[in-house]
CSV table of C-alpha atoms in Angstrom, one decimal:
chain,number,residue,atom,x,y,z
F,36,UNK,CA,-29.6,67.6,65.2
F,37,UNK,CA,-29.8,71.1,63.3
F,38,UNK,CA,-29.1,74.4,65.7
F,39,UNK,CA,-32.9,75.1,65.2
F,40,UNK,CA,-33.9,71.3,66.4
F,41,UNK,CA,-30.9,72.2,70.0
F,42,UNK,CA,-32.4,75.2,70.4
F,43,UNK,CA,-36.3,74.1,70.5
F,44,UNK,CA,-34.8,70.8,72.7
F,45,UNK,CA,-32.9,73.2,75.1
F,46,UNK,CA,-35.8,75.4,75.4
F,47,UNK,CA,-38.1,72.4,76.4
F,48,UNK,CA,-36.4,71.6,79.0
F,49,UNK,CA,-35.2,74.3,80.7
F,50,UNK,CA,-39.4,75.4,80.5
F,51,UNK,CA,-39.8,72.0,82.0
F,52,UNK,CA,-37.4,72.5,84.7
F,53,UNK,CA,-38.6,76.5,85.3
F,54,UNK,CA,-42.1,77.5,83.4
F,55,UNK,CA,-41.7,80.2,80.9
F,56,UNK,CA,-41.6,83.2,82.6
F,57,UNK,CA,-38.4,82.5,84.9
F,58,UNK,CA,-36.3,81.5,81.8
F,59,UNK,CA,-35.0,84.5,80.3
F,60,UNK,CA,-33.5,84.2,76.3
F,61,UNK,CA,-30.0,84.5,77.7
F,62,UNK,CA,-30.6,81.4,79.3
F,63,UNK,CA,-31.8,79.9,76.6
F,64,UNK,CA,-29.0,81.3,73.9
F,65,UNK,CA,-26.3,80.3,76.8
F,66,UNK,CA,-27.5,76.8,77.2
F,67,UNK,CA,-27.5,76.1,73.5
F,68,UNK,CA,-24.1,78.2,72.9
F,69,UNK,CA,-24.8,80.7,70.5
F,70,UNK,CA,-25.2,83.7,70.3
F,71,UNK,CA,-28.1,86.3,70.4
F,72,UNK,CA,-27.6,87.0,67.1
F,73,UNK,CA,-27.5,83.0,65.7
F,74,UNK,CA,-30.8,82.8,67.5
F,75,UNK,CA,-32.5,85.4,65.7
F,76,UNK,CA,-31.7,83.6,63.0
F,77,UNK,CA,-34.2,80.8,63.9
F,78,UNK,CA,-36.9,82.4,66.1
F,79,UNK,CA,-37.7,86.4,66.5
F,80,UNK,CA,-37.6,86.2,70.6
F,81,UNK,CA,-38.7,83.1,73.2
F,82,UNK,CA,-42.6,83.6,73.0
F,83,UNK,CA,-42.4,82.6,69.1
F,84,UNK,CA,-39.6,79.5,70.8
F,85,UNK,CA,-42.3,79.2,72.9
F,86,UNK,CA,-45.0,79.0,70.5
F,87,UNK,CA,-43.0,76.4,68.9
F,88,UNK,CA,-42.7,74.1,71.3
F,89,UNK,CA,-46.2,74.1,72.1
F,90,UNK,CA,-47.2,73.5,69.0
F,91,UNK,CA,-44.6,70.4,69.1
F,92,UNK,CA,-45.0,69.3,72.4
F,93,UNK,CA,-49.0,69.7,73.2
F,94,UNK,CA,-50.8,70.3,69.8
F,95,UNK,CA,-49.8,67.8,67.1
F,96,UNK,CA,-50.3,64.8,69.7
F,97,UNK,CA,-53.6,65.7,70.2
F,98,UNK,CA,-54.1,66.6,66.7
F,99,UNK,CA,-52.7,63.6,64.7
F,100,UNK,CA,-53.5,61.2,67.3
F,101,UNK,CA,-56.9,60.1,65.6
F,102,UNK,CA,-55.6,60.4,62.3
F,103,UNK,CA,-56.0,56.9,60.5
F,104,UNK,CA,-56.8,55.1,63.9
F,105,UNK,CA,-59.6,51.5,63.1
F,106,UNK,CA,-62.9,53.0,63.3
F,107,UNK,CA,-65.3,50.1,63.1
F,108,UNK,CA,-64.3,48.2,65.7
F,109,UNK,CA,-64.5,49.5,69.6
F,110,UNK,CA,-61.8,47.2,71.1
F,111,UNK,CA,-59.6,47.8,68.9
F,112,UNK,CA,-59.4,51.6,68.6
F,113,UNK,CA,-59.3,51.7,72.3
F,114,UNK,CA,-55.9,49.3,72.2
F,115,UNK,CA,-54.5,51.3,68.9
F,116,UNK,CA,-55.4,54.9,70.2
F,117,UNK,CA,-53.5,53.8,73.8
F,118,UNK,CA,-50.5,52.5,71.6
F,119,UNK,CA,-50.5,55.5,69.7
F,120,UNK,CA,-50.4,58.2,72.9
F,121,UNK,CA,-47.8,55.7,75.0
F,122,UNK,CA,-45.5,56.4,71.8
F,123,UNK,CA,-46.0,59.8,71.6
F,124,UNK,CA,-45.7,60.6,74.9
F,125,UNK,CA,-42.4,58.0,74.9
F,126,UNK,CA,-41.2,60.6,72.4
F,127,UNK,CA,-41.9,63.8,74.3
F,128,UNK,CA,-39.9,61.8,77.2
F,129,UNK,CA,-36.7,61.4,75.4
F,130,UNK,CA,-36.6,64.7,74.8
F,131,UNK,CA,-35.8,65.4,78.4
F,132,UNK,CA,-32.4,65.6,79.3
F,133,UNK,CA,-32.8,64.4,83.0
F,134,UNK,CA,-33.7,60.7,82.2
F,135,UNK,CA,-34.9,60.5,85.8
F,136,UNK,CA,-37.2,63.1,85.7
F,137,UNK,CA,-40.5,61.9,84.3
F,138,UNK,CA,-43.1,64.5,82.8
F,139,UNK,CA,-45.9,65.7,85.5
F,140,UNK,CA,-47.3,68.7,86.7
F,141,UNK,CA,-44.6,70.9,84.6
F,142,UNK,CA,-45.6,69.1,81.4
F,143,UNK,CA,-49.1,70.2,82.2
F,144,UNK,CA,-48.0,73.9,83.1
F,145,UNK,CA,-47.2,74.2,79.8
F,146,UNK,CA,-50.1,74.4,78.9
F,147,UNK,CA,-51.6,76.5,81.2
F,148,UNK,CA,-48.3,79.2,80.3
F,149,UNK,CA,-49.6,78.5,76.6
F,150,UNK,CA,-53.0,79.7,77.4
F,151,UNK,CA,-52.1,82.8,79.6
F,152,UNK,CA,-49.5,83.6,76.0
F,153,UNK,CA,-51.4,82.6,73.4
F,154,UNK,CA,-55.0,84.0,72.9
F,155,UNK,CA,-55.6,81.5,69.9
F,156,UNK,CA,-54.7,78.3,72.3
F,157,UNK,CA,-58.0,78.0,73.5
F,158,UNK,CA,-59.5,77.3,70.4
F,159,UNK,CA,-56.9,75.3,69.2
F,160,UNK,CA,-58.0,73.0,72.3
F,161,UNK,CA,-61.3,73.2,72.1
F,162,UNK,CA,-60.6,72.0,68.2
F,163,UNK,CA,-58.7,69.2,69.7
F,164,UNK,CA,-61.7,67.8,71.9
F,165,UNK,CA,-63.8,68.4,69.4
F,166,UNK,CA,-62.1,66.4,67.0
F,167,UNK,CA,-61.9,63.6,69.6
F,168,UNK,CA,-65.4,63.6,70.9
F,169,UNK,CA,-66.3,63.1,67.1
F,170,UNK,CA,-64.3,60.5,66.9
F,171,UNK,CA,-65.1,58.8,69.8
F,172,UNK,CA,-69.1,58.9,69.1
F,173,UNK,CA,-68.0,58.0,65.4
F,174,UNK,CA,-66.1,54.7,66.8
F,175,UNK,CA,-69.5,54.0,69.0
F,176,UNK,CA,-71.7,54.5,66.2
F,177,UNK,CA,-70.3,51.6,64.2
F,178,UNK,CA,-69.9,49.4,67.3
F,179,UNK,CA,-73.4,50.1,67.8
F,180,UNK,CA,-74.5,49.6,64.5
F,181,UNK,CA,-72.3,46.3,63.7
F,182,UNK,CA,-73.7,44.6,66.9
F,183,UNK,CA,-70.4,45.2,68.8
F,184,UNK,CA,-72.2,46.8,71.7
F,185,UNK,CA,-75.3,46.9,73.5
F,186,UNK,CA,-76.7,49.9,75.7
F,187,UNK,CA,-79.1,52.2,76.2
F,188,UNK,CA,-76.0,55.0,77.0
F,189,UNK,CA,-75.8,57.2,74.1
F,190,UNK,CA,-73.1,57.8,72.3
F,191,UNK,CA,-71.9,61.0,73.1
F,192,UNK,CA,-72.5,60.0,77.0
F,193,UNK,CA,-70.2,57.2,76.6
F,194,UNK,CA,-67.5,59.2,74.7
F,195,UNK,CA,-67.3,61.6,77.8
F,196,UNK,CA,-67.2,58.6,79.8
F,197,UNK,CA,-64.2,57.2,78.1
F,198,UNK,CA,-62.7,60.5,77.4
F,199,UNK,CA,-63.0,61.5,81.1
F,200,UNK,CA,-61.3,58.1,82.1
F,201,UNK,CA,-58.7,58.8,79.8
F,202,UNK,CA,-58.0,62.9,80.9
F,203,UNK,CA,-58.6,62.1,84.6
F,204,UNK,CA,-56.3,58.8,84.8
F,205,UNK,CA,-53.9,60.1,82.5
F,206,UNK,CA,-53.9,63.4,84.8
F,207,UNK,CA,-53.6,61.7,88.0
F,208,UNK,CA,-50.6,59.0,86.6
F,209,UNK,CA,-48.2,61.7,85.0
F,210,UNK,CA,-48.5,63.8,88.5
F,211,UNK,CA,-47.7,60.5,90.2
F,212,UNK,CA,-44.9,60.5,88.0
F,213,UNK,CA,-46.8,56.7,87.0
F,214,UNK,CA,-46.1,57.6,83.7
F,215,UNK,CA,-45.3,53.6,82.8
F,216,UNK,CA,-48.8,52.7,84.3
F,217,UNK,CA,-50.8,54.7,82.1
F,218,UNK,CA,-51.3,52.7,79.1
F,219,UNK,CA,-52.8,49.2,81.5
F,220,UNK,CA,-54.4,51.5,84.1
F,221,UNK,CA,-56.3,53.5,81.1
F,222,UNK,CA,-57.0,50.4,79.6
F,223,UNK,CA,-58.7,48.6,82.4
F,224,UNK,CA,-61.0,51.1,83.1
F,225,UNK,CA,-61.8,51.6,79.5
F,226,UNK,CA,-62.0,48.0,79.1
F,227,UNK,CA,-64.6,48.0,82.3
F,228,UNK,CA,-66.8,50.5,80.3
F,229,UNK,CA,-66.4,47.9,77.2
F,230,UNK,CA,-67.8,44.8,79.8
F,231,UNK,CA,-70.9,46.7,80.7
F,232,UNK,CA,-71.7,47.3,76.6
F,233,UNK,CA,-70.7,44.8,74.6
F,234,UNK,CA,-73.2,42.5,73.0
């Protein structure tokens, strides 16, 4: 690991641990070991750190998580999209120091520090959910059309509905700390939905 790669790791956590605003850069430059000065090398102060690890941590999961996911087939983008987060968010999870400490509500206040910082965040979200309510009406479209389902739902109704089961689940298992649930409990539900449409 380069010093850029420990400082962005330290960083995550202790913001993890604390939220942004109660970890000051000293705390930061002391828990990496370096010194002001070596840090300035890397990053011109925390909120460009900051910055950096939500862009790492929150925005390119939700970005490339579509990218080059099975589009004609319902069933399986459901399983392959699941696989795909699970792994991601395994990844985000080994980058915490305290093994024991699964990601929750601080994982989510992140994001809500990113969007009191960052005045651009919002519409990097909003191009995120677009992006997957495309896709999701995209996937429905060609299970519609190749006989895969059935229903008089459209299809962007039944991408909120999968969507919401995915953000309200997902929300309710990482504050339960159920992280290791989330793939099968998202699943079933999703795979409810599926039941009620499928040819």
């Amino acid at each position: 690991m380069d010093t850029k790669e420990k400082i962005i790791q330290v960083a995550f956590n202790l913001f993890l641990q604390r939220g942004y605003k109660e970890v000051s850069l000293k705390q930061i430059v002391d828990a990496v070991g370096l010194t002001k000065g070596a840090f300035y090398h890397h990053f011109t102060g925390k909120e460009q750190l900051f910055r950096q690890i939500v862009n790492i941590y929150l925005l390119e999961g939700g970005e490339k998580v579509y990218d080059d996911l099975p589009k004609d087939n319902l069933k399986q983008f459901m399983v392959s999209y699941l696989e795909r987060v699970v792994a991601f968010m395994d990844r985000v999870q080994q980058e915490i120091y305290d093994s024991d400490k699964k990601m929750g509500i601080s994982y989510f206040q992140l994001a809500f520090d990113g969007l009191h910082l960052f005045s651009d965040f919002p519409n990097k979200i909003m191009k995120i959910h677009e992006k997957e309510r495309n896709t999701w009406i995209e996937v429905l479209q060609n299970a519609r059309e190749n006989g895969e389902i059935n229903t008089h739902i459209s299809d962007r109704q039944l991408a909120r509905m999968f969507i919401g089961v995915n953000d309200g689940l997902g929300m309710h298992l990482m504050l339960e700390g159920r992280f290791d649930d989330l793939q099968g409990e998202i699943f079933t539900m999703w795979n409810a939905i599926y039941n009620l449409i499928k040819t």
